[in-house]
Every structure is written in structure tokens, then in C-alpha cells.
Short mmCIF file of N, CA and C in Angstrom, two decimals:
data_model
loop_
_atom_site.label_atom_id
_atom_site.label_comp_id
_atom_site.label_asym_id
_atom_site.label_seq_id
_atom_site.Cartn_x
_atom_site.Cartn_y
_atom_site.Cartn_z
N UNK A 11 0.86 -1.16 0.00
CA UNK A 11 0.00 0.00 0.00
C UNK A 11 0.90 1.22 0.00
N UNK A 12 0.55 2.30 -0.42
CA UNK A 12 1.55 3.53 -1.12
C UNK A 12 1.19 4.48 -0.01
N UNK A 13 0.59 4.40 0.82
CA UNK A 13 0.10 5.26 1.79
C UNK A 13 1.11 5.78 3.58
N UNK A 14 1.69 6.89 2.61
CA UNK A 14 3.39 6.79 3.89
C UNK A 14 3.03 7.75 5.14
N UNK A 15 1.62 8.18 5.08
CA UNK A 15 1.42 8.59 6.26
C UNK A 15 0.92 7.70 7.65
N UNK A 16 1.03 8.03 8.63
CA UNK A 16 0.41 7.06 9.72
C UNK A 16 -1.23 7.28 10.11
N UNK A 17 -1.81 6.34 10.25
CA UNK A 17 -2.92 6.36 11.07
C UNK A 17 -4.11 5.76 10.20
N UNK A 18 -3.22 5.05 8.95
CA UNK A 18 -4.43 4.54 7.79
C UNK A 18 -4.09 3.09 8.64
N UNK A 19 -5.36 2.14 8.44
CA UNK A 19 -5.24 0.36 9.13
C UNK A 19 -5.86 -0.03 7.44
N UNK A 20 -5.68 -1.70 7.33
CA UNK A 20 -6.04 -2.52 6.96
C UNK A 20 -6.94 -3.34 7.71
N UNK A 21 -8.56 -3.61 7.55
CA UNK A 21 -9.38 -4.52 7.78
C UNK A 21 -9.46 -5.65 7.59
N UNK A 22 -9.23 -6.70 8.36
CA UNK A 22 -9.78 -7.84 7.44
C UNK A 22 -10.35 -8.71 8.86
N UNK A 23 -11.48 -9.34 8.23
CA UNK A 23 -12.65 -10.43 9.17
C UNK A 23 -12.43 -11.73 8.57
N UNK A 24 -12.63 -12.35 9.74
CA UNK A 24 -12.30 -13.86 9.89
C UNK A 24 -12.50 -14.23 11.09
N UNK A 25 -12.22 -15.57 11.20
CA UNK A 25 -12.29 -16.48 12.60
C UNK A 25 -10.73 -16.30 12.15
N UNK A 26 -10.44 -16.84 13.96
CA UNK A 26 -8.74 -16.44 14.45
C UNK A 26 -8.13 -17.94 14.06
N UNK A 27 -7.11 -17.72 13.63
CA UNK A 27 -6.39 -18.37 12.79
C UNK A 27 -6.38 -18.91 11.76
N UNK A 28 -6.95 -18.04 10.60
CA UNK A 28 -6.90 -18.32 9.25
C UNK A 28 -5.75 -17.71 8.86
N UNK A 29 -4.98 -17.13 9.39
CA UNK A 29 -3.96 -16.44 8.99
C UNK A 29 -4.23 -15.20 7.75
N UNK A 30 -5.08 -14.33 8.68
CA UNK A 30 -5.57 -12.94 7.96
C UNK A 30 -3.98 -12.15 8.09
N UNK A 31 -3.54 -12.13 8.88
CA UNK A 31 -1.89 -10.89 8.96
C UNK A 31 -1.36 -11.39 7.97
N UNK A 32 -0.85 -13.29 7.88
CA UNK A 32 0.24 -13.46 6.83
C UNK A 32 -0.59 -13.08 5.19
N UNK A 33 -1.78 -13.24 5.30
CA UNK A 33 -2.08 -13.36 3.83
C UNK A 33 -2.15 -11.70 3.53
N UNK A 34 -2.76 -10.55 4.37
CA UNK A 34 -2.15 -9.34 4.12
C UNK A 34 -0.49 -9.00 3.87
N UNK A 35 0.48 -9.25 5.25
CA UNK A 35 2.03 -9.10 4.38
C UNK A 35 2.04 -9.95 3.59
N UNK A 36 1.56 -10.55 2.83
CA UNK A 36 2.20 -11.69 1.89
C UNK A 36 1.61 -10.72 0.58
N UNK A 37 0.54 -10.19 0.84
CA UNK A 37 -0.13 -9.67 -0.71
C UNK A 37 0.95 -7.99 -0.92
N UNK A 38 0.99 -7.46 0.33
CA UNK A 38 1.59 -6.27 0.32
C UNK A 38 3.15 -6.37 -0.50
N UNK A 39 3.96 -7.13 0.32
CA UNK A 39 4.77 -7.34 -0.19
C UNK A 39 5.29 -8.22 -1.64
N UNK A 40 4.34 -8.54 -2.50
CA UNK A 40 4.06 -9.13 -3.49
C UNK A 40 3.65 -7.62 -4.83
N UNK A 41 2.71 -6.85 -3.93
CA UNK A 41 2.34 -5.64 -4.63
C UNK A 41 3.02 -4.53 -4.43
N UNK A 42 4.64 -4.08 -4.71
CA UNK A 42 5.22 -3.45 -4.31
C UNK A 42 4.35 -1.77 -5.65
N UNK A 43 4.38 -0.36 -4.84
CA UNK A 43 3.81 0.11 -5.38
C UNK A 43 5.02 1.22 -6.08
N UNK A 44 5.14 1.47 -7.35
CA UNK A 44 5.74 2.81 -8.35
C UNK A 44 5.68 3.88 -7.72
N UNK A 45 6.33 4.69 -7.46
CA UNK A 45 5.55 6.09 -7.23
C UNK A 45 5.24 6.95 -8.22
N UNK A 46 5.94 6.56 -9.21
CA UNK A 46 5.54 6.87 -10.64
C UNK A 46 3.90 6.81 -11.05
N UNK A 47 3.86 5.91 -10.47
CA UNK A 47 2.02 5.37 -10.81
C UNK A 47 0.81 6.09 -9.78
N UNK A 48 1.74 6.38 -9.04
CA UNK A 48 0.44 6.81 -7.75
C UNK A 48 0.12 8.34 -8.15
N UNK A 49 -1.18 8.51 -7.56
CA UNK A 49 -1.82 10.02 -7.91
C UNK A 49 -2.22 10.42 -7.27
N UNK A 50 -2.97 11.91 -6.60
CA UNK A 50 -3.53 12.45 -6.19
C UNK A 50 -5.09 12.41 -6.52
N UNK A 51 -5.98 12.23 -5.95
CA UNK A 51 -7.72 12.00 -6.52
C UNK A 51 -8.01 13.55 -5.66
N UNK A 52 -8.68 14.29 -6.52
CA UNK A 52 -9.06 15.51 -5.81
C UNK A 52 -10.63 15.60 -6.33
N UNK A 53 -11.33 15.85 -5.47
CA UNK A 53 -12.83 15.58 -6.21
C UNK A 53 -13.26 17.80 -5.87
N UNK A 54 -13.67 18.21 -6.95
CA UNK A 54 -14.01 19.74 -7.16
C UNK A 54 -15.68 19.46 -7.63
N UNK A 55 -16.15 20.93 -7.20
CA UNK A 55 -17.37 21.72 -7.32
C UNK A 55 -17.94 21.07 -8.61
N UNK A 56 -18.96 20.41 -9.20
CA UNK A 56 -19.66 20.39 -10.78
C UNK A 56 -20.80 21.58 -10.91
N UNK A 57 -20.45 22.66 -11.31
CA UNK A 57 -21.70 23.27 -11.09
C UNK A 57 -22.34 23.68 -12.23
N UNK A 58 -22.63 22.47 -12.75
CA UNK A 58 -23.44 21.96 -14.01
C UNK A 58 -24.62 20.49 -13.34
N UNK A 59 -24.01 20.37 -12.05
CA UNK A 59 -24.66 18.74 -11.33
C UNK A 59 -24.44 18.76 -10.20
N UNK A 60 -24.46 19.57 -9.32
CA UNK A 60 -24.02 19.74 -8.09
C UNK A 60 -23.86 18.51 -6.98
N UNK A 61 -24.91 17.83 -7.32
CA UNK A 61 -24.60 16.70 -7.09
C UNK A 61 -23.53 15.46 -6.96
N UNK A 62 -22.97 15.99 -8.32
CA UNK A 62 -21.86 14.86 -9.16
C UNK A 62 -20.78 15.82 -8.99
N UNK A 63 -19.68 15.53 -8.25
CA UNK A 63 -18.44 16.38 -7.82
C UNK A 63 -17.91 15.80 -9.28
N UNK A 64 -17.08 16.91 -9.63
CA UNK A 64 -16.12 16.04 -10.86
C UNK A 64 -14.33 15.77 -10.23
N UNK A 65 -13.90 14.69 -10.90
CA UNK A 65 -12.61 14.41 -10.08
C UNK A 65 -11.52 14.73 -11.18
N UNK A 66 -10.46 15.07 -10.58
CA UNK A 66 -9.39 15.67 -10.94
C UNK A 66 -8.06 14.56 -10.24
N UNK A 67 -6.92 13.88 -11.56
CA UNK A 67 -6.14 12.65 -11.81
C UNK A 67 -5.57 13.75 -11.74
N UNK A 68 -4.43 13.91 -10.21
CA UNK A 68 -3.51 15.03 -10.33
C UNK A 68 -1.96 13.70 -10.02
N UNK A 69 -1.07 14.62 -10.48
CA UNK A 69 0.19 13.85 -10.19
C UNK A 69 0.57 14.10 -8.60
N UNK A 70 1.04 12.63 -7.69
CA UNK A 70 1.12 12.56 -6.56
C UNK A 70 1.97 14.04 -6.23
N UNK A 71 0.95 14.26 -4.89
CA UNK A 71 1.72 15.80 -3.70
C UNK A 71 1.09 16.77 -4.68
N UNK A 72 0.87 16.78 -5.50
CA UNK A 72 -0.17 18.03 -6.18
C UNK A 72 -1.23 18.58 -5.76
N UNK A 73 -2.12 17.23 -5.41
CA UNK A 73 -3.80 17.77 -4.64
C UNK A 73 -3.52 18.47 -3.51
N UNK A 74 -2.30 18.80 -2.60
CA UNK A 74 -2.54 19.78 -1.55
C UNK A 74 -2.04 20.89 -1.93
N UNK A 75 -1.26 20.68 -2.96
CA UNK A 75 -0.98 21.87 -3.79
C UNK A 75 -2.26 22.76 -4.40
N UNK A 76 -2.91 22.15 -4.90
CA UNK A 76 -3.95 22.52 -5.50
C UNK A 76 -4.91 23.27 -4.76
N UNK A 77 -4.87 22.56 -3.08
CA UNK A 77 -5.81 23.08 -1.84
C UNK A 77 -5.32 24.83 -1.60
N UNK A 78 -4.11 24.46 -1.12
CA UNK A 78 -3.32 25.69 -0.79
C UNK A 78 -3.49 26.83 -2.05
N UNK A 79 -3.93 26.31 -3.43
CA UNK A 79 -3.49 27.66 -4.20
C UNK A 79 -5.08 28.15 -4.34
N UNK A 80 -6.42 27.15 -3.82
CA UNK A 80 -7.36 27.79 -3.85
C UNK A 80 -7.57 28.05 -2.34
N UNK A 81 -6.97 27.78 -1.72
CA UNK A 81 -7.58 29.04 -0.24
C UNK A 81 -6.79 30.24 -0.77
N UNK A 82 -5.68 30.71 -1.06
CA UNK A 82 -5.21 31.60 -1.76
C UNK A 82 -5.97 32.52 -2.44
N UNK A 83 -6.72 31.97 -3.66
CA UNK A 83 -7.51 32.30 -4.52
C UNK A 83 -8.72 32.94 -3.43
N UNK A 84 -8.85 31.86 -3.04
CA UNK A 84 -10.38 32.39 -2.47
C UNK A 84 -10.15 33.62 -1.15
N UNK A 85 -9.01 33.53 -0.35
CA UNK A 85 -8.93 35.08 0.08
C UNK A 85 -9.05 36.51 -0.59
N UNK A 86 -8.32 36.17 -1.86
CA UNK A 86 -7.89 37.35 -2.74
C UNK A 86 -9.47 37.63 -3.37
N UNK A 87 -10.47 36.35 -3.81
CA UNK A 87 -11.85 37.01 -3.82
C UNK A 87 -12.42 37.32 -3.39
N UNK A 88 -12.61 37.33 -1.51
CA UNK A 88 -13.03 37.95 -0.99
C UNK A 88 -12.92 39.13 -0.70
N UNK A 89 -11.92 40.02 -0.92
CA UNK A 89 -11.34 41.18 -0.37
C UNK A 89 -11.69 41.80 -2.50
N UNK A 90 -11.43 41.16 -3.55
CA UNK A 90 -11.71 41.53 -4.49
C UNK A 90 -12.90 41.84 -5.14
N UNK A 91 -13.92 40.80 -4.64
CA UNK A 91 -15.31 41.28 -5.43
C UNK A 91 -15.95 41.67 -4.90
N UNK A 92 -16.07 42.45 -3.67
CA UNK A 92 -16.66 43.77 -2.96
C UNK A 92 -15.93 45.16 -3.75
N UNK A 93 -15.19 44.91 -4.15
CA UNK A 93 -14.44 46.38 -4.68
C UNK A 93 -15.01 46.51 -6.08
N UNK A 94 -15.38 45.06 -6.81
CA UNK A 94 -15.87 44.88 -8.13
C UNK A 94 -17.13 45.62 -7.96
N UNK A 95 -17.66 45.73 -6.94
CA UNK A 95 -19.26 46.23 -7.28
C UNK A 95 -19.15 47.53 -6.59
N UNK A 96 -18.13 48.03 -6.02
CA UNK A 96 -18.46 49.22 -5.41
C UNK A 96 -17.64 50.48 -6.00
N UNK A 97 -18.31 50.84 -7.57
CA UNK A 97 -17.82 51.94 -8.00
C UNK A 97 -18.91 52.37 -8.64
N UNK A 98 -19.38 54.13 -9.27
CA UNK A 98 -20.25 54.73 -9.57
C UNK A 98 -21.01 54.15 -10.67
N UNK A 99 -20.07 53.33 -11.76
CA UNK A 99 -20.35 52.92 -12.82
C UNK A 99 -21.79 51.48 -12.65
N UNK A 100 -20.71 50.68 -11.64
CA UNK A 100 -22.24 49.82 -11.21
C UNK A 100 -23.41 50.00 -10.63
N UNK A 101 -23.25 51.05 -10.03
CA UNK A 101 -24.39 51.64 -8.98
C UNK A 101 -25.25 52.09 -10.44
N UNK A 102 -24.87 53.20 -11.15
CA UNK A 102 -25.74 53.78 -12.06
C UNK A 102 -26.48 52.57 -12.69
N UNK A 103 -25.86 52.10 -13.52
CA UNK A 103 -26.60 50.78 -14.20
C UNK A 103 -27.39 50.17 -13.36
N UNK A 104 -26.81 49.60 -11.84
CA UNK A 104 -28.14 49.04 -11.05
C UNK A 104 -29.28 49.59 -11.23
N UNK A 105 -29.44 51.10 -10.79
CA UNK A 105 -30.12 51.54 -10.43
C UNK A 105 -31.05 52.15 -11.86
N UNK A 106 -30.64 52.44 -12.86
CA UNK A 106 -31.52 52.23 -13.85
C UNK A 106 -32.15 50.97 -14.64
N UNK A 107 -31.69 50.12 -14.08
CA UNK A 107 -32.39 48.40 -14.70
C UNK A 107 -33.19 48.50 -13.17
N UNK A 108 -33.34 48.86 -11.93
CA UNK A 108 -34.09 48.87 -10.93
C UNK A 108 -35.60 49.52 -11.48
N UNK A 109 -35.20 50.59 -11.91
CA UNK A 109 -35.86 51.82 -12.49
C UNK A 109 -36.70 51.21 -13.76
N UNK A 110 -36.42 50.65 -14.34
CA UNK A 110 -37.15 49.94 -15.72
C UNK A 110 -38.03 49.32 -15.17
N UNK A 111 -37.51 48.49 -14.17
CA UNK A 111 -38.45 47.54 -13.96
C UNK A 111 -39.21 47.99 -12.80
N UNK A 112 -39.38 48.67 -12.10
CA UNK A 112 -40.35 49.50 -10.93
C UNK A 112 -41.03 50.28 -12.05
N UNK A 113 -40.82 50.78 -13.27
CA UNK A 113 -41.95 51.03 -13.85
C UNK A 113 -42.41 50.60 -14.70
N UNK A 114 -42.11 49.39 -15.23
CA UNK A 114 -42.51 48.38 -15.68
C UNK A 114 -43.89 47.84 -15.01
N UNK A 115 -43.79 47.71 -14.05
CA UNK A 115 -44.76 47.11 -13.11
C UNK A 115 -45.46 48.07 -12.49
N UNK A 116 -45.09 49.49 -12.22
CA UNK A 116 -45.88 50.34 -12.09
C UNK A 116 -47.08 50.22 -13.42
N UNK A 117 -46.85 50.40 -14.02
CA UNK A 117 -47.64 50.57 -15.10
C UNK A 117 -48.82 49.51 -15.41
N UNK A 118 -47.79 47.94 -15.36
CA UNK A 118 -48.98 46.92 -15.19
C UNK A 118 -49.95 47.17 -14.09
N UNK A 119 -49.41 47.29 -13.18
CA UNK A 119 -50.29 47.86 -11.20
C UNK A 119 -51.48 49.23 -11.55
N UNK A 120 -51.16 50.08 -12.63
CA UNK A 120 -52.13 50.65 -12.88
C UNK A 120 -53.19 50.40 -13.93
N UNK A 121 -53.23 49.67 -14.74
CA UNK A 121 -53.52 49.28 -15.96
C UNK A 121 -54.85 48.23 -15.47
N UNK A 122 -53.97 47.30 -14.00
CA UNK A 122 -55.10 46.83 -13.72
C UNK A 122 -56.05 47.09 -12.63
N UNK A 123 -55.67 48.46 -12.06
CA UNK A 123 -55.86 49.29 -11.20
C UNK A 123 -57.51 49.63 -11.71
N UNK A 124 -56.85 50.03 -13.02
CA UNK A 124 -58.05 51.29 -13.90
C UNK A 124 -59.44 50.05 -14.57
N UNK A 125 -58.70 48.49 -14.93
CA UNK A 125 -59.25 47.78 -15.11
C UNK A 125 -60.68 47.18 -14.08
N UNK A 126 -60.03 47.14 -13.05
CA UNK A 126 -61.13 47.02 -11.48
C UNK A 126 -61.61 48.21 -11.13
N UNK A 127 -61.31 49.14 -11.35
CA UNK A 127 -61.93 50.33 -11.13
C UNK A 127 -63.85 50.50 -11.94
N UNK A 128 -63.41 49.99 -12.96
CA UNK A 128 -64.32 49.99 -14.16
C UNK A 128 -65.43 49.36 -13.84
N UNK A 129 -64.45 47.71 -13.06
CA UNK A 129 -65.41 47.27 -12.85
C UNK A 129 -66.15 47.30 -11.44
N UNK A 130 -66.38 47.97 -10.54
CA UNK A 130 -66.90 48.87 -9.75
C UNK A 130 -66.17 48.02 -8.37
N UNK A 131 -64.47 47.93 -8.70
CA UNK A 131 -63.79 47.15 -7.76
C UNK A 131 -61.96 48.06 -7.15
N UNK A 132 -61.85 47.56 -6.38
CA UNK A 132 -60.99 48.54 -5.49
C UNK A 132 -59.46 47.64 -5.33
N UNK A 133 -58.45 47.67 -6.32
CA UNK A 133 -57.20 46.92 -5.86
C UNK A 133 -56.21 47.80 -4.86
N UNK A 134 -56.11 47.33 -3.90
CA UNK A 134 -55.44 47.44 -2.43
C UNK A 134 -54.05 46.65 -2.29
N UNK A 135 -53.68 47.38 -1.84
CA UNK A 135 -52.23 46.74 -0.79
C UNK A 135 -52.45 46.47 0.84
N UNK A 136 -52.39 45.51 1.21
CA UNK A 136 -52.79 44.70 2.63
C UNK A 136 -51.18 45.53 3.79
N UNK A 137 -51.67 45.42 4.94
CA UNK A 137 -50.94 45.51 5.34
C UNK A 137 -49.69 44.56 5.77
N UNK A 138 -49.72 43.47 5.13
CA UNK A 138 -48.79 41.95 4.48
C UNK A 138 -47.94 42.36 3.51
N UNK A 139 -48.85 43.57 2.83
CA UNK A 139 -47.92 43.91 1.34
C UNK A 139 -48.11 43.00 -0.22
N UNK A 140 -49.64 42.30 0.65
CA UNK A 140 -50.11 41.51 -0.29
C UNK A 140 -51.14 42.75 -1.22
N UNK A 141 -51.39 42.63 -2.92
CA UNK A 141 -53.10 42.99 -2.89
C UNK A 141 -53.94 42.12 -2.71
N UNK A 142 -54.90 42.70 -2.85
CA UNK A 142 -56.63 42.53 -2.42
C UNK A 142 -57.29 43.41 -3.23
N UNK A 143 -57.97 42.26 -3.91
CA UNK A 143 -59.48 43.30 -4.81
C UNK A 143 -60.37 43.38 -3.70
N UNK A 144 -61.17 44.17 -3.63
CA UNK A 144 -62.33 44.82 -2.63
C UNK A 144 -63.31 45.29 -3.55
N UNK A 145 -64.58 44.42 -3.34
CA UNK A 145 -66.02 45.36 -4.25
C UNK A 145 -66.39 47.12 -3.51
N UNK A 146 -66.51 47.51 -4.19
CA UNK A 146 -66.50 48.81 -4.06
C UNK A 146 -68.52 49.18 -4.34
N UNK A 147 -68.81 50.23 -3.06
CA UNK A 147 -70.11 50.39 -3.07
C UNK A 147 -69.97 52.11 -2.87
N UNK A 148 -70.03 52.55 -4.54
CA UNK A 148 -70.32 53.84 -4.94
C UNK A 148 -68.54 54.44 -4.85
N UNK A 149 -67.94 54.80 -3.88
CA UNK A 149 -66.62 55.43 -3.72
C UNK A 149 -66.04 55.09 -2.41
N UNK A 150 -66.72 53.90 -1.62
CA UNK A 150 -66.54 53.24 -0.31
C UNK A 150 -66.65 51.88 -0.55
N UNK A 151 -65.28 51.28 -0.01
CA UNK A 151 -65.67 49.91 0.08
C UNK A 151 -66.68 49.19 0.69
N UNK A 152 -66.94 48.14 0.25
CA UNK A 152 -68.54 47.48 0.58
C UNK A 152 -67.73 46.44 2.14
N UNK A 153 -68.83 46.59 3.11
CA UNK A 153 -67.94 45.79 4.05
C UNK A 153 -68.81 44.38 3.81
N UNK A 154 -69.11 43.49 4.81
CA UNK A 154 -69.39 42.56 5.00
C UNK A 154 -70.84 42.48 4.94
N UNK A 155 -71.14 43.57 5.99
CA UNK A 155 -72.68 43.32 5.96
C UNK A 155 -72.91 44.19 4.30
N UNK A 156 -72.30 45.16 4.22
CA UNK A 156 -73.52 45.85 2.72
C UNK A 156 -73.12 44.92 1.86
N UNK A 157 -71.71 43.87 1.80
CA UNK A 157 -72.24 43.16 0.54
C UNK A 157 -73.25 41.62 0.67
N UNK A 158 -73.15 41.56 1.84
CA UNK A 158 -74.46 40.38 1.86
C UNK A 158 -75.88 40.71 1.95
N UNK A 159 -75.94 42.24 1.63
CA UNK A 159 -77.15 43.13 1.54
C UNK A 159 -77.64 43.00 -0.06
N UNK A 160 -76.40 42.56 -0.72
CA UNK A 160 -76.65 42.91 -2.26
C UNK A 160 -77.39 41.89 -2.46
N UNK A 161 -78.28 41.83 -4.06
CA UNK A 161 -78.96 40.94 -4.65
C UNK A 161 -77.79 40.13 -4.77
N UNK A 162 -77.94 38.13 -5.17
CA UNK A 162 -76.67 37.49 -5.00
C UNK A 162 -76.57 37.37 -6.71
N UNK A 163 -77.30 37.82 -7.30
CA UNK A 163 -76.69 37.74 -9.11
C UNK A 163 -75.36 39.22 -9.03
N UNK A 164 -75.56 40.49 -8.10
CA UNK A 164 -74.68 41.05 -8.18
C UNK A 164 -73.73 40.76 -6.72
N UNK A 165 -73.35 39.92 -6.35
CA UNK A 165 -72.40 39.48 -5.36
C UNK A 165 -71.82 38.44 -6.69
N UNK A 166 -72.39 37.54 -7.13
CA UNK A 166 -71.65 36.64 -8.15
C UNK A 166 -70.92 37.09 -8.92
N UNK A 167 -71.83 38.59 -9.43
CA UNK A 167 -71.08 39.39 -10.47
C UNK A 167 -69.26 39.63 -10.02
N UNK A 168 -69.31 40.38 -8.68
CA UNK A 168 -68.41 41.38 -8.06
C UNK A 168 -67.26 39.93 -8.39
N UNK A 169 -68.11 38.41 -7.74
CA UNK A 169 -67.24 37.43 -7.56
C UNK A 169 -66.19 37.16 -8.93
N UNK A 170 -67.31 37.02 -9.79
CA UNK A 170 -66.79 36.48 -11.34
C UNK A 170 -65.67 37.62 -11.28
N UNK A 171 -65.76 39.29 -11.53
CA UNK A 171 -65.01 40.07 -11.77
C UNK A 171 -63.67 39.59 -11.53
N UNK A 172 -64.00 39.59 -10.03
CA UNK A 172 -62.39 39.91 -8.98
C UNK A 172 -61.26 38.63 -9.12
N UNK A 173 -61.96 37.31 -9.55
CA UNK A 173 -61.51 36.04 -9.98
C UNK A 173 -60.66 36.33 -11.07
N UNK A 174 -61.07 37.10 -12.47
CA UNK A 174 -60.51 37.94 -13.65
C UNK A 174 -59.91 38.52 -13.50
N UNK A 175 -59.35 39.24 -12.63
CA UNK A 175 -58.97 40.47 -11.78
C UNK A 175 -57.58 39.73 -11.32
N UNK A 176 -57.66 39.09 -10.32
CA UNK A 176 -56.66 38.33 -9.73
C UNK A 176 -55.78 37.20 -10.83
N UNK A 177 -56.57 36.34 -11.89
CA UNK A 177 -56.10 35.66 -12.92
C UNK A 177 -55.23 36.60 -13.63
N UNK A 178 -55.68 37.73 -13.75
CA UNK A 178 -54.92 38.95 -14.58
C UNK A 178 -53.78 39.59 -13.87
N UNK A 179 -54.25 39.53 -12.21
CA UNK A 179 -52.68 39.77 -11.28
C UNK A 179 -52.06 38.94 -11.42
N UNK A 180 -51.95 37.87 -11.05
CA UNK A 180 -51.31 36.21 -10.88
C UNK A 180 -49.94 36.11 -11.98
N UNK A 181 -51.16 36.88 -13.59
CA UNK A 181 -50.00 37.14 -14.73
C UNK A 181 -49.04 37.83 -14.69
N UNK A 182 -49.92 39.50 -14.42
CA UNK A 182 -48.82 40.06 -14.27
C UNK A 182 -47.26 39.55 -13.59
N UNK A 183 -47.91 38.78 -12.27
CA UNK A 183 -46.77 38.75 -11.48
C UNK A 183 -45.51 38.23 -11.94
N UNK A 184 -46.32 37.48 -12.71
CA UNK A 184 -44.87 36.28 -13.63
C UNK A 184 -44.64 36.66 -14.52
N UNK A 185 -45.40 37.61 -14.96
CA UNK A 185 -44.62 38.53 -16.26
C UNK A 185 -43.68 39.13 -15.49
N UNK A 186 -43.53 39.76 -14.39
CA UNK A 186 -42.80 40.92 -13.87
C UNK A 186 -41.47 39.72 -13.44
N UNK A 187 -41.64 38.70 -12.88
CA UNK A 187 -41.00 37.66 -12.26
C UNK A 187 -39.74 37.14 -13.52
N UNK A 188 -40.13 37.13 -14.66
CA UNK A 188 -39.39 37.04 -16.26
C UNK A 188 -38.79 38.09 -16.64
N UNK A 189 -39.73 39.47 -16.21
CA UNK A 189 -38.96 41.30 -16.52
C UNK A 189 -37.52 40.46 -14.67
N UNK A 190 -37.44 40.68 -14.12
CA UNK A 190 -36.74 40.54 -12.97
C UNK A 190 -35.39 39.79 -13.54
N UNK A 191 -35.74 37.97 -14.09
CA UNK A 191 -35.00 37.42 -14.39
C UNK A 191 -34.22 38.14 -15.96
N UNK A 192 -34.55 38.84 -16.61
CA UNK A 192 -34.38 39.14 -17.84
C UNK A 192 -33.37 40.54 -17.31
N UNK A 193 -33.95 41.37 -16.07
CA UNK A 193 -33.15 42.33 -15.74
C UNK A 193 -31.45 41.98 -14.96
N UNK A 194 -31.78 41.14 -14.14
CA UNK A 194 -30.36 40.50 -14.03
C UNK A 194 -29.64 39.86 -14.80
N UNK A 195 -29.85 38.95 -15.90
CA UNK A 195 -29.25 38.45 -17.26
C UNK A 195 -28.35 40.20 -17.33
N UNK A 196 -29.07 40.83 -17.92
CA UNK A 196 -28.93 42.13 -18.03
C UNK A 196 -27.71 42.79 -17.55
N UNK A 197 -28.37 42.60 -16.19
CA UNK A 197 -27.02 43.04 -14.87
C UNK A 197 -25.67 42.21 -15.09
N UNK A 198 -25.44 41.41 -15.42
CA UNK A 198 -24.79 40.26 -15.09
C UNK A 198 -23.46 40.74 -16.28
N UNK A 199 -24.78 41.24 -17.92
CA UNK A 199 -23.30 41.06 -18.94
C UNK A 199 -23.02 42.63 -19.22
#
């Protein structure tokens, strides 16, 4: 075995006296090992499969070589790509791809604002930060009791609306969710 550090064992099971020790020195010393032949196995990041490390056939005493030159690396990026993002040039660009897309979505947020409006309905921001369509009775929202006051062909109505209403938020959202992903692509090159 090629292994010249201490604290690695050989296993082997049996009942006592089959002669498990001689048939280990007998194979060891039979399998004398090259050092020519021996390697380093270094298994690295796949981040195509994160899962599946990919391995790296380095020539023996290399793989701690290899360790040492990425803690190296990886100090010098830490102290480096905070400086990468902190100059006027990135800030501006952030902040106008921020800007596109806050009114990007402003615009959808009113569009279907004016849409429920029409239809005699009230889109709200919760104090969650969620919306909420709300039927609307004249220029006041309808509470609980005035809308179970209503005839129920116009409670169904308000219902059908706000269902359309929300199907039509739901979109937006993932439209805006694609504007988001499309704005960092963006950011990125």
C-alpha cells in the first residue's frame, strides 16, 4: 500500500487463525507500489450537477498543492469582489435596470388598477404587502354586511369580476417575475 502517512489500518474479518496478517504481508509485499504510478484524486465543485463532484487525476503531492493555491484564490476574492461592485459605474446601471423595472410594473399595477376600477372594484395593498381586490359600493368599500345586503346575481357578479382580476394579477406577477429574471441576465453582462 503507497500510503506513507500514519494512522491509515487494513481490515480484514475472519475467525482467528486463518492467517488474515500473513495473507495481508504476503499480498503487500508481493504488490510493491511505483511512485511513478500513484496520484492524487481531488474531487471539485460540478456546477453543471451539483450533485456529481467532478474528479481531478492530479500527479502525486499536487492535490494539496492545488488546496493551498485555492484558499489563496479564495482570500484574494473575498477582499476583491466587494471592490468589483463598489464603483459609480455599477451603482448607475443598477439603479436604472431597478428603475425599468419598478416602472414596468408600475404601469402593469395601474392598468389593472383602472381595469377594477371599471369594474366597480378597489385593488389594495394589505398591510402583508399583499393585494386585495375589494367590491366597491359607490366610492366606499362594501364591508361585509352591505355586501351580503346585495342581490346574490350582483355578489356573483363582483365574484366572477375579482376572480378575472386576480387571474390577470397572478400574470402580471410572472410577467414581472421574467422582466426581474431578464433584468439581471442584463445586470450580469
Amino acid at each position: 500500500m503507497s500510503i506513507k502517512e500514519k494512522g491509515y489500518n487494513i481490515y480484514a474479518i475472519g475467525q482467528n487463525g486463518l492467517g488474515k496478517r500473513t495473507m495481508i504481508l504476503r499480498y503487500l509485499s508481493r504488490h510493491q507500489y511505483e511512485v511513478d504510478s500513484l496520484y492524487d484524486w481531488c474531487y471539485v465543485a460540478n456546477f453543471e450537477d451539483i450533485r456529481t463532484p467532478k474528479v481531478l487525476k492530479l500527479p502525486a503531492g499536487m492535490g494539496s498543492k492545488l488546496k493551498q493555491d485555492i484558499e489563496k484564490l479564495m482570500v484574494k476574492l473575498v477582499k476583491a469582489i466587494p471592490l468589483a461592485f463598489d464603483n459609480e459605474m455599477y451603482y448607475s446601471r443598477a439603479e436604472k435596470l431597478k428603475g425599468q423595472l419598478t416602472q414596468k410594473q408600475q404601469t402593469e399595477l395601474e392598468e389593472i388598477s383602472k381595469d377594477a376600477k371599471e369594474k366597480g372594484i378597489s385593488l389594495t395593498l394589505t398591510t402583508q404587502g399583499d393585494y386585495q381586490f375589494i367590491a366597491m359600493n359607490g366610492e366606499e368599500q362594501h364591508t361585509e354586511e352591505t355586501f351580503e345586503s346585495l342581490p346574490k346575481a350582483e355578489q356573483e357578479r363582483f365574484g366572477k369580476n375579482i376572480d378575472e382580476l386576480e387571474i390577470q394579477l397572478r400574470t402580471m406577477v410572472r410577467q414581472l417575475t421574467e422582466w426581474e429574471e431578464a433584468t439581471v441576465k442584463k445586470f450580469k453582462s
